XYZ file of C-alpha atoms in Angstrom:
684
model
C 86.077 104.860 124.608
C 89.787 106.170 125.285
C 91.222 105.364 121.704
C 89.562 105.495 118.504
C 88.892 102.277 116.168
C 90.571 103.857 113.391
C 94.034 104.159 114.769
C 94.104 102.197 117.905
C 97.412 100.980 118.223
C 100.548 102.885 118.719
C 102.550 99.825 117.588
C 102.772 96.444 117.265
C 105.886 94.561 118.862
C 106.486 91.028 117.742
C 107.498 88.640 120.796
C 108.077 85.544 118.850
C 105.894 82.418 118.347
C 103.171 84.444 116.861
C 102.894 86.756 120.026
C 102.161 90.407 119.518
C 102.265 92.746 122.144
C 100.163 95.627 121.344
C 100.415 99.094 122.630
C 96.887 100.819 122.692
C 96.671 104.530 122.173
C 95.450 104.931 125.813
C 98.800 103.374 127.042
C 97.192 99.751 127.466
C 99.345 96.963 126.794
C 97.747 93.869 125.046
C 98.760 90.592 124.556
C 97.622 88.428 121.482
C 99.310 85.302 120.053
C 98.417 84.207 116.260
C 98.773 80.595 117.023
C 99.135 79.302 113.571
C 101.759 81.809 112.849
C 103.948 79.181 110.870
C 101.258 78.661 108.490
C 99.153 81.859 108.079
C 95.742 79.862 108.954
C 93.450 82.962 109.089
C 91.162 82.195 112.066
C 93.546 80.644 114.462
C 94.251 83.083 117.542
C 94.795 82.648 121.026
C 91.420 83.871 123.123
C 89.525 83.578 119.976
C 91.339 86.826 118.625
C 90.827 88.605 121.698
C 93.695 90.570 123.140
C 94.715 89.992 126.871
C 95.143 92.964 128.872
C 98.661 92.669 130.471
C 99.853 96.171 131.263
C 96.933 98.726 132.611
C 98.596 102.073 131.407
C 101.219 104.290 130.558
C 102.780 102.418 127.433
C 102.110 105.260 125.548
C 104.796 107.049 127.070
C 107.700 105.292 125.562
C 109.560 106.157 122.281
C 110.002 102.927 121.069
C 109.293 98.971 122.616
C 111.140 96.039 121.444
C 111.079 92.328 122.328
C 112.874 89.051 122.561
C 111.197 85.744 122.009
C 111.520 84.750 126.149
C 109.433 87.690 127.335
C 112.063 90.255 127.730
C 110.760 93.827 126.472
C 112.935 96.812 125.921
C 111.077 99.839 126.269
C 113.103 103.530 125.658
C 111.928 106.599 127.494
C 112.000 110.118 125.653
C 114.877 111.241 127.868
C 117.035 108.304 126.360
C 116.578 105.841 129.272
C 116.284 102.315 128.473
C 114.106 100.182 130.308
C 113.634 96.476 130.871
C 110.584 94.210 131.469
C 109.826 90.580 131.291
C 106.612 89.075 130.911
C 106.566 85.480 132.410
C 103.922 83.512 130.445
C 102.234 80.943 132.384
C 99.723 79.806 129.751
C 100.195 80.211 125.870
C 96.732 79.870 125.027
C 95.300 82.609 127.329
C 98.154 84.911 127.993
C 98.029 84.567 131.421
C 100.756 85.200 133.233
C 102.711 87.896 135.283
C 105.620 90.756 135.287
C 109.179 90.105 136.804
C 109.664 91.766 140.000
C 112.315 93.698 138.439
C 110.204 94.979 135.592
C 110.965 98.968 134.998
C 114.241 98.601 135.960
C 117.081 101.023 133.998
C 119.281 99.180 131.979
C 121.079 102.039 129.944
C 120.829 105.826 129.384
C 121.457 107.942 126.272
C 119.492 105.992 123.859
C 118.723 109.185 122.111
C 118.927 107.155 118.475
C 116.522 108.496 115.683
C 115.818 104.607 115.255
C 116.234 101.377 117.285
C 115.184 97.874 115.751
C 115.493 94.314 117.091
C 115.440 92.854 120.553
C 115.445 89.221 119.333
C 118.420 87.366 120.943
C 118.869 90.568 123.292
C 120.661 92.294 120.291
C 119.427 96.105 119.440
C 120.376 97.754 116.592
C 120.450 101.309 116.778
C 121.206 103.957 113.800
C 122.453 107.454 114.208
C 121.180 110.303 112.331
C 124.366 110.260 110.147
C 123.045 106.515 108.958
C 125.640 104.652 110.860
C 124.351 101.267 112.446
C 125.595 100.345 115.820
C 125.539 96.781 117.689
C 124.226 96.277 121.036
C 124.005 93.170 123.191
C 122.169 92.967 126.563
C 123.772 90.421 128.803
C 122.325 91.332 132.118
C 119.667 89.295 133.811
C 116.620 90.181 135.758
C 117.221 93.948 134.728
C 120.609 94.385 135.702
C 123.024 96.802 133.827
C 125.162 94.628 131.915
C 126.120 94.878 128.027
C 128.427 92.936 125.765
C 131.668 94.323 125.859
C 131.831 95.670 122.470
C 128.212 97.184 122.588
C 128.016 100.287 120.595
C 130.614 99.120 117.561
C 129.766 100.409 114.449
C 128.623 97.835 111.872
C 127.208 99.533 108.882
C 127.037 103.217 107.436
C 124.335 104.757 104.859
C 121.230 103.161 106.194
C 119.185 106.272 105.989
C 117.753 105.282 102.564
C 115.520 102.974 104.202
C 112.379 104.263 105.531
C 111.420 101.287 107.476
C 113.786 98.967 109.274
C 112.804 95.842 111.243
C 114.375 92.964 112.343
C 113.917 88.829 113.037
C 116.229 86.658 115.031
C 119.835 85.519 114.320
C 121.196 88.625 112.243
C 117.985 88.987 109.735
C 117.427 92.768 109.182
C 114.581 93.809 106.693
C 114.231 97.294 105.022
C 112.464 99.212 102.402
C 113.228 101.886 100.536
C 111.073 104.525 98.651
C 108.793 102.792 96.141
C 110.961 99.563 95.836
C 110.985 96.026 97.258
C 111.478 94.811 100.652
C 115.453 94.081 100.849
C 117.073 91.403 102.969
C 120.202 91.634 105.125
C 121.996 89.497 107.656
C 124.690 90.535 110.190
C 126.707 87.560 111.137
C 128.609 89.042 113.737
C 128.366 87.964 117.281
C 130.773 90.602 118.973
C 130.168 93.708 117.155
C 132.463 92.832 114.302
C 132.007 94.032 110.783
C 130.372 90.499 109.420
C 127.592 90.194 106.812
C 126.026 87.545 104.734
C 126.195 88.733 100.869
C 129.195 91.304 101.741
C 126.364 93.531 103.015
C 124.570 93.862 100.058
C 120.751 93.682 100.190
C 118.741 90.889 98.532
C 115.649 91.850 97.029
C 112.658 89.668 98.735
C 109.345 90.776 97.896
C 107.933 94.114 95.600
C 105.925 96.469 98.073
C 103.500 99.247 96.845
C 104.855 102.845 97.290
C 104.648 104.237 101.222
C 103.407 101.031 102.427
C 104.081 100.955 106.387
C 103.392 99.055 109.247
C 105.382 95.807 108.654
C 107.205 93.593 111.437
C 108.514 90.538 111.780
C 107.640 87.297 114.523
C 110.539 84.890 113.949
C 111.541 82.510 111.250
C 110.490 84.682 108.548
C 107.296 85.638 109.505
C 106.040 89.085 108.595
C 102.964 90.937 109.470
C 101.847 93.943 107.445
C 99.008 96.063 107.859
C 97.136 95.864 104.618
C 96.357 99.401 103.222
C 92.675 100.096 102.298
C 92.102 100.646 98.570
C 88.698 102.602 98.926
C 88.460 105.985 97.487
C 88.194 107.829 99.944
C 90.460 105.583 102.138
C 88.754 103.517 104.928
C 90.474 102.441 108.226
C 93.737 100.408 107.398
C 92.291 97.322 109.834
C 93.557 93.997 108.089
C 96.619 92.133 109.377
C 98.255 90.255 106.336
C 100.486 87.310 106.856
C 103.640 86.220 104.896
C 106.390 83.996 105.371
C 110.022 83.867 103.961
C 110.769 80.125 104.525
C 114.524 80.445 104.036
C 114.951 83.698 106.108
C 118.682 83.266 106.970
C 119.984 81.854 103.730
C 117.997 83.605 101.043
C 121.391 84.964 99.580
C 122.475 81.447 98.761
C 119.132 79.520 98.307
C 116.977 81.906 96.724
C 113.760 83.797 97.543
C 110.970 81.152 99.093
C 107.736 82.962 100.005
C 105.118 80.503 101.411
C 101.575 81.194 99.947
C 102.907 83.963 97.454
C 100.921 86.731 98.128
C 100.296 86.135 101.713
C 97.324 85.402 103.889
C 94.477 87.918 105.565
C 94.669 86.703 109.092
C 93.376 89.219 111.411
C 91.271 92.622 111.488
C 90.886 95.498 113.842
C 94.934 96.182 113.670
C 94.485 99.938 112.767
C 98.053 101.608 113.791
C 99.015 105.201 114.199
C 102.511 105.966 116.145
C 101.523 109.320 117.063
C 98.024 108.553 118.095
C 98.656 109.510 121.997
C 99.444 112.888 121.074
C 98.852 114.512 118.002
C 97.679 117.822 116.557
C 97.248 120.100 113.309
C 96.903 123.905 112.682
C 93.906 125.409 111.543
C 95.897 126.737 108.473
C 99.439 125.939 107.403
C 100.097 129.645 106.971
C 99.680 132.551 109.674
C 100.228 136.289 109.007
C 102.089 138.157 111.599
C 99.730 139.829 113.891
C 96.942 137.179 113.682
C 95.923 134.021 115.729
C 96.099 130.691 114.743
C 94.134 127.550 115.860
C 95.699 124.191 117.318
C 93.782 121.084 117.320
C 94.959 118.442 119.623
C 93.753 115.215 120.536
C 95.491 113.459 123.337
C 94.994 110.345 125.415
C 97.409 111.964 128.160
C 95.861 113.759 131.056
C 97.678 116.730 130.716
C 100.227 118.272 128.445
C 102.063 121.596 127.612
C 102.392 123.746 124.511
C 104.978 126.045 123.534
C 105.958 127.978 120.233
C 109.369 127.222 119.142
C 111.094 129.013 115.848
C 112.627 126.755 113.625
C 113.689 128.898 111.242
C 115.145 131.667 110.469
C 117.518 129.890 113.515
C 121.097 129.121 113.367
C 120.815 125.849 115.354
C 118.701 124.610 117.723
C 114.793 125.913 117.903
C 114.050 129.371 119.515
C 111.416 128.954 122.154
C 109.434 132.261 121.405
C 106.569 131.292 124.176
C 107.085 129.461 127.069
C 105.361 125.841 127.802
C 101.677 126.363 129.213
C 99.737 123.518 130.822
C 96.787 122.079 129.260
C 94.351 119.342 130.032
C 94.568 116.681 127.723
C 91.526 116.137 125.486
C 90.896 112.944 123.414
C 88.991 113.461 120.174
C 87.436 110.948 117.483
C 88.060 111.072 113.842
C 85.238 112.440 111.683
C 84.312 110.189 108.897
C 86.260 110.545 105.771
C 89.133 112.149 107.562
C 91.914 111.448 104.981
C 89.893 114.204 102.635
C 87.731 115.902 104.696
C 90.091 116.683 108.061
C 90.129 115.191 111.527
C 87.222 117.314 112.477
C 88.620 118.191 116.010
C 87.385 120.660 117.857
C 90.390 123.614 118.450
C 92.033 123.476 121.390
C 93.874 126.620 121.933
C 95.450 129.109 119.698
C 98.730 130.767 119.204
C 98.664 134.563 119.083
C 101.412 135.306 116.386
C 103.334 138.209 116.804
C 105.243 140.974 114.964
C 108.537 142.399 115.103
C 112.273 140.661 115.811
C 110.853 138.068 118.101
C 108.281 136.964 115.298
C 110.141 137.395 112.139
C 108.706 135.700 108.983
C 109.631 132.052 108.995
C 108.736 128.268 109.884
C 107.591 127.665 113.594
C 105.690 125.142 115.735
C 103.310 124.438 118.403
C 105.426 122.054 120.497
C 103.219 119.557 122.481
C 104.994 117.747 125.126
C 103.397 114.987 127.164
C 104.360 114.883 131.524
C 107.015 112.184 130.461
C 108.630 114.217 127.433
C 106.789 112.715 124.267
C 106.786 115.126 121.808
C 104.715 116.432 118.844
C 105.100 119.417 116.757
C 102.649 121.288 114.770
C 104.404 123.027 112.196
C 103.160 126.224 110.200
C 104.805 129.283 108.502
C 104.321 132.853 109.687
C 104.299 135.017 106.670
C 105.137 138.727 106.802
C 102.377 141.511 107.242
C 103.992 143.387 104.418
C 107.441 142.312 102.399
C 110.203 142.555 104.452
C 113.125 141.467 102.598
C 114.492 141.328 99.033
C 114.176 137.442 98.950
C 111.017 135.187 99.378
C 111.521 131.680 100.623
C 108.399 128.921 99.337
C 107.969 126.576 101.843
C 106.887 123.642 99.524
C 103.561 122.737 102.005
C 101.876 120.898 98.938
C 104.696 118.607 98.810
C 104.356 118.048 102.885
C 100.998 117.155 102.225
C 101.205 114.898 99.253
C 103.862 112.727 101.304
C 101.956 113.021 104.619
C 101.877 108.959 105.383
C 99.554 109.967 108.646
C 96.567 107.796 108.887
C 98.518 104.997 106.190
C 97.501 107.328 102.986
C 98.888 109.881 100.774
C 98.707 110.753 97.550
C 100.420 107.706 96.276
C 98.514 105.317 98.313
C 98.491 102.047 96.697
C 95.634 100.160 95.053
C 93.530 103.559 94.181
C 94.745 103.936 90.356
C 92.208 106.038 88.215
C 90.760 107.787 91.173
C 91.434 111.581 92.038
C 92.797 111.986 95.562
C 91.778 114.660 97.772
C 94.076 115.302 100.921
C 93.079 117.149 103.732
C 95.858 119.591 105.138
C 93.860 119.366 108.437
C 95.335 116.356 109.929
C 98.819 115.869 111.612
C 101.811 115.489 109.520
C 104.225 113.079 109.942
C 106.737 114.580 107.607
C 107.150 117.710 109.761
C 106.071 116.793 113.481
C 109.482 115.225 114.198
C 110.202 114.747 118.431
C 113.324 116.276 119.843
C 115.311 113.563 118.801
C 114.639 113.970 115.229
C 115.600 117.758 115.367
C 119.349 116.825 114.807
C 118.723 114.570 112.308
C 115.541 112.021 111.619
C 117.896 108.861 110.336
C 116.193 108.619 107.236
C 116.993 110.757 103.940
C 114.699 113.456 103.701
C 112.863 115.571 101.044
C 110.549 117.753 103.320
C 110.990 119.789 106.318
C 114.250 118.524 107.509
C 115.961 119.148 104.509
C 114.387 122.596 103.766
C 115.294 123.811 107.562
C 118.864 122.982 106.809
C 118.998 125.471 104.029
C 117.329 128.014 106.055
C 119.418 127.662 109.104
C 122.379 127.923 106.896
C 120.921 131.077 105.126
C 120.301 132.605 108.573
C 124.079 131.656 109.603
C 125.224 133.529 106.554
C 122.926 136.725 107.361
C 121.171 135.961 104.307
C 117.633 137.685 105.299
C 114.331 136.079 103.830
C 110.641 136.212 103.958
C 108.622 132.900 104.236
C 105.480 132.027 102.527
C 103.297 128.759 102.213
C 102.196 127.354 98.764
C 98.917 128.513 99.846
C 99.876 132.028 100.256
C 101.198 131.820 96.338
C 98.120 130.421 95.325
C 95.816 132.825 97.078
C 97.584 135.977 97.252
C 100.938 135.725 95.383
C 99.869 138.164 92.649
C 99.993 140.692 95.208
C 102.874 140.015 97.408
C 105.520 138.236 94.805
C 106.233 141.174 92.875
C 109.455 142.796 91.850
C 110.998 146.371 92.195
C 109.833 146.843 88.585
C 106.236 146.053 89.692
C 106.365 148.217 92.724
C 107.241 145.119 95.039
C 110.129 144.066 97.407
C 111.325 140.965 96.184
C 114.441 140.223 93.752
C 114.440 136.553 94.308
C 112.201 133.577 94.811
C 113.907 130.398 96.472
C 112.344 127.069 95.675
C 113.631 124.514 98.533
C 114.011 120.826 98.329
C 111.094 119.455 96.625
C 108.739 121.904 95.329
C 106.557 119.535 92.996
C 103.059 120.481 93.230
C 101.922 123.588 92.304
C 98.283 125.155 91.333
C 97.826 126.584 88.017
C 97.530 130.337 89.797
C 100.780 129.580 91.684
C 102.371 128.652 88.682
C 101.177 131.828 86.842
C 102.669 134.070 89.500
C 105.804 132.719 89.349
C 106.111 133.340 85.219
C 104.905 136.771 86.093
C 107.350 137.169 88.671
C 110.190 135.927 86.338
C 108.991 138.092 83.602
C 109.358 141.165 85.215
C 112.789 140.454 86.464
C 112.499 138.442 89.038
C 115.400 135.895 89.682
C 114.663 132.165 90.616
C 116.981 130.293 92.619
C 115.874 126.825 92.552
C 117.720 124.624 94.956
C 115.659 121.423 94.665
C 114.739 118.484 92.217
C 111.488 117.580 90.508
C 110.241 120.992 91.081
C 106.649 122.668 89.491
C 105.924 119.318 88.101
C 102.380 118.412 88.789
C 99.237 120.502 88.682
C 97.009 120.488 92.200
C 93.834 122.308 92.920
C 92.352 123.142 96.215
C 89.088 122.477 97.719
C 86.443 125.077 97.896
C 87.280 125.876 101.664
C 91.070 125.757 101.156
C 91.896 123.118 103.586
C 92.567 120.068 100.967
C 94.709 119.678 98.107
C 93.370 117.616 94.987
C 95.663 115.466 93.237
C 95.422 113.873 89.812
C 92.813 114.612 87.142
C 88.952 112.953 87.444
C 90.582 109.594 85.868
C 93.046 108.975 88.706
C 95.853 110.070 85.955
C 98.581 112.421 87.136
C 98.005 116.250 85.919
C 101.722 116.660 84.975
C 102.284 120.302 83.503
C 104.577 119.201 80.527
C 101.302 117.292 79.344
C 99.823 120.545 78.649
C 102.741 122.318 77.195
C 103.835 123.845 80.315
C 106.948 121.963 81.230
C 108.986 123.405 84.262
C 112.020 123.738 82.130
C 110.111 126.671 80.829
C 110.763 128.228 84.033
C 113.699 126.359 85.605
C 115.640 125.394 82.621
C 115.469 121.849 83.849
C 112.995 118.889 84.142
C 112.521 116.191 85.859
C 114.895 112.992 84.855
C 113.328 109.971 86.099
C 116.348 107.349 85.222
C 118.143 108.382 88.362
C 115.732 107.616 90.809
C 117.184 106.739 94.271
C 120.682 107.125 93.008
C 123.180 109.464 94.871
C 126.384 111.093 93.661
C 128.545 114.278 93.799
C 128.611 116.953 91.447
C 131.757 117.815 89.082
C 132.152 121.700 87.882
C 131.598 122.074 84.161
C 132.033 125.696 83.960
C 133.768 128.379 85.853
C 134.134 131.264 83.408
C 130.463 131.825 81.715
C 128.589 132.438 84.877
C 128.305 134.746 87.761
C 128.471 132.383 90.814
C 131.784 130.419 90.664
C 134.047 133.369 90.389
C 136.170 133.586 93.928
C 135.140 129.925 95.034
C 138.476 128.460 93.909
C 136.762 125.781 91.887
C 138.146 124.731 88.895
C 136.549 122.886 85.920
C 136.803 119.242 86.851
C 136.595 119.677 90.637
C 134.042 117.559 92.848
C 132.023 118.779 95.282
C 128.635 117.530 96.946
C 130.385 114.487 98.138
C 129.124 114.514 102.086
C 125.510 115.000 102.624
C 123.122 113.790 105.230
C 120.798 112.649 101.871
C 124.178 110.289 100.927
C 125.399 112.891 98.037
C 124.309 116.231 96.490
C 123.280 114.963 93.226
C 120.286 112.327 93.739
C 117.193 110.802 94.802
C 115.528 112.417 92.023
C 117.008 115.049 89.425
C 116.679 117.501 86.726
C 118.035 117.581 83.285
C 117.598 120.077 80.502
C 114.983 118.139 77.933
C 116.530 120.092 75.283
C 118.966 122.823 74.647
C 118.199 126.269 76.548
C 119.336 128.951 74.617
C 122.394 131.116 76.450
C 122.100 128.546 79.014
C 125.603 127.618 81.218
C 126.175 123.979 82.875
C 127.801 125.089 85.775
C 128.147 121.712 87.271
C 126.720 118.239 86.591
C 125.803 115.009 89.020
C 128.403 112.085 88.512
C 125.376 109.708 88.565
C 125.581 106.970 86.231
C 122.709 107.036 84.785
C 122.715 110.877 84.321
C 123.084 113.028 86.991
C 121.477 116.796 88.335
C 122.327 119.542 85.725
C 123.534 122.554 87.895
C 122.347 125.292 85.337
C 122.545 129.213 85.012
C 120.005 130.769 82.909
C 120.956 134.214 82.177
C 118.348 137.094 81.901
C 117.027 137.822 78.623
C 114.529 140.746 77.543
C 113.845 141.941 81.138
C 113.154 138.322 82.276
C 115.138 137.479 85.565
C 117.645 134.923 85.597
C 117.485 131.319 86.747
C 119.978 128.999 88.672
C 118.835 125.543 89.103
C 120.600 122.838 91.021
C 118.321 120.131 89.782
C 118.572 117.752 92.667
C 116.435 116.735 95.583
C 119.450 116.053 97.909
C 121.094 119.122 97.257
C 120.110 121.280 100.390
C 121.359 118.514 102.728
C 124.615 119.212 101.530
C 124.878 122.698 102.145
C 125.751 122.740 106.159
C 128.920 120.640 105.281
C 130.131 121.110 102.048
C 132.293 124.397 101.904
C 132.759 124.433 98.077
C 129.115 124.548 97.781
C 128.506 126.805 100.595
C 130.674 129.672 98.722
C 128.975 128.688 95.361
C 125.542 129.487 97.146
C 126.682 132.694 98.664
C 127.559 133.953 95.513
C 124.399 133.215 94.187
C 122.161 134.991 96.861
C 124.723 137.832 96.546
C 123.765 138.260 92.918
C 120.376 137.958 93.772
C 119.678 140.918 95.451
C 122.481 142.767 93.422
C-alpha cells in the first residue's frame, strides 16, 4: 500500500455540485461525488462511495490545487508555476470522463504566495506574507495564458489572523481564527476593485472548537469538515461532516441560517494530512555539538534530497551547512497510538553535528526536497558542548509541541475534556516545517518558530551573541549549564522568546536558581511559564494536564509566573492587537538614548499586526520597585512592559509581556534601540 489509511489524502479539493477531487498521498487523483450534497443525506455517494481514479500519479508534487465547478483545475508547482487542467465529466453517476488535451499547460508564473484560495468562477485570491489579499481572474480558455486586466489588485489587508481561509462561489470567503468561530466575508467586486459586503467586516456564522482543521466549501453554502476524533489517545480522523449555510451569499442582511443545525455525518475514510507525501522528525529536538542526530523520514516520492541548513544564528536566508545528498524514498506506516507514542518510523539517515564556526549553537533543520522541489524541514536545536556566550536563548520546544496540529491533534484537541494528554515529540511538526515560501513569512500570525527566528536573526544582525537550548535541555541538564558567573558558570542572561508557556517543575526551578544568583531574565514573549508539564519516561513525549484533564497552571499552586517575570497572563485581551505607549523614561536603564519620550508610540507595525497582542501579560498586583516602561494600548488592557530592578543579589528582569512583540523587532527602529540597550545591560 502506497498510503497510510490514517493519513490517506493530502488535500480534498471541492469541484462543485458535490464533486470532491481527493489527492492521495501517493499522488493519485480520485473523483468523488456526494450526490445529496444539498441536503446532507448520509449514504448518498456516486459509485457507492468508492472514488474513481482519474489521475494515476504525480499529483502530490503540487503546493496547492484549486478547482472551478466546470472541471477546471488550477495546480501550483513549488517553483511558482501555475498549471491548468480540465477534467471533462461524461457521467456524473460514475465519474467517467477524460482530460482536456491542453491539461498541464502553464498559465502563470511566480505564484509564490503563502496562501491561495478560490478557483470558483475562475477567481483566485492570493494572500501575501504581510497579510495583503490580491484578486486574480483567469479569463483564458483551454489553457491559454490570459488573465483579467486588473489581476493582482489588492482587495484587502491584515488577513494573517485567519488560520484557515477557503472560498465559495460568487465572492464568499470563510475564515477561522484561533479558538473562535467560522467567519463569513463576501467580495462584491468583479474587477479587482475594493468592494465588500458588510463593509468588509466579518460575520460570525458557527462556533468551532479550537484548532479545528480540514474545512472546505463545495458551492451554495455547503461546507465539509473532517471531524476530530474524541478518543483518548485520539484515533484517526476519518469522518466527513456536512453543513449547509442556506443563505450563504446574504448572511449579512438575512441572518445566519444553517440547515440541520449541527450538521450530518456523510462519509468516512477521508483522513487527511497535507505533508503525508514527504515528512519527517528528528530523534531528539536537541543535539549537542559533535554528536550525531537521527532523522526519520516517510515519503511517497521515489527519491528525495536532504541537506542541513542553519536557521539561526543567521541574518537573512538560512545558511546551507551540508550540501544536498540524494536518498532513496521509503514510505512508512504509522504505529498505533502515534499521537502519544510517536510515529515509530525507522531512522532514515543521521546528521553529523559539527563544531566550531560552521556549526555554532542555534536552530537548524534537515531540509528534505522532492525532485520537483516540494519541501519539508525537520527542525532541531544545536546546543553547545560547553557554554560559549554570555546569553542563553531558550527555544520553546514544549510550545511547538503543544500547538503541533500534525495528525489533527495537539494539547488543545476538541472533545477530550477530563483527559490528560500525552503528545509525542517524535512526529512531524507543522509549526516548524514550513517550505521555502514560508521562510519569508507564512502568511498567518505566528507565535512559534517564525516569530522566534525573527528575534534571533535580528540579534545576529546586531552582533548579539547567544547559545541556544531546547526546553528539554533546561529540564534535563539546566542546573549544570544555566549558571551565572557567581555560580561558576558563563551566562549572565536568559532570553525567553515569543511564547514560552510550558515548563516542567525542574525547568522552572532552574530558572529561579539562576535568577536568585544574579541571572538576568529577558522575557520577550507573552503567556510565559504558565503551565506545568511533565515528560514521558523515555523523554520523547510531553504530558499536559493533570490526571483529571484540568490544566496544571503554576499559579494554582502558589507559583505564579509573576514571581519570576513580574507579570502574568491576562486573558481579556486575547486576539487583540495594538502598539505600545511609553510610560517611563527616567527610572529604567533601557530607554535612555532611544530618543523616546513619555507618550510616544512604538510597535505599530508588525508581522503579527501590532506589538502588543494575541496573548498579553500584566502585573497581577504591585511589584515592589518595578517600573512600567511602556504599556499596550489594547482596549481591554494592553501588555505591561516591565523592568524589575535587582534586589538582594537577585538578577533584574525585563518583561515585554506580549506574544506578538518579537514580530515587530525587524521593522520597528524604536523597539530595536530599546532592545539593544536591554542586551547591552544584560552582559554588563
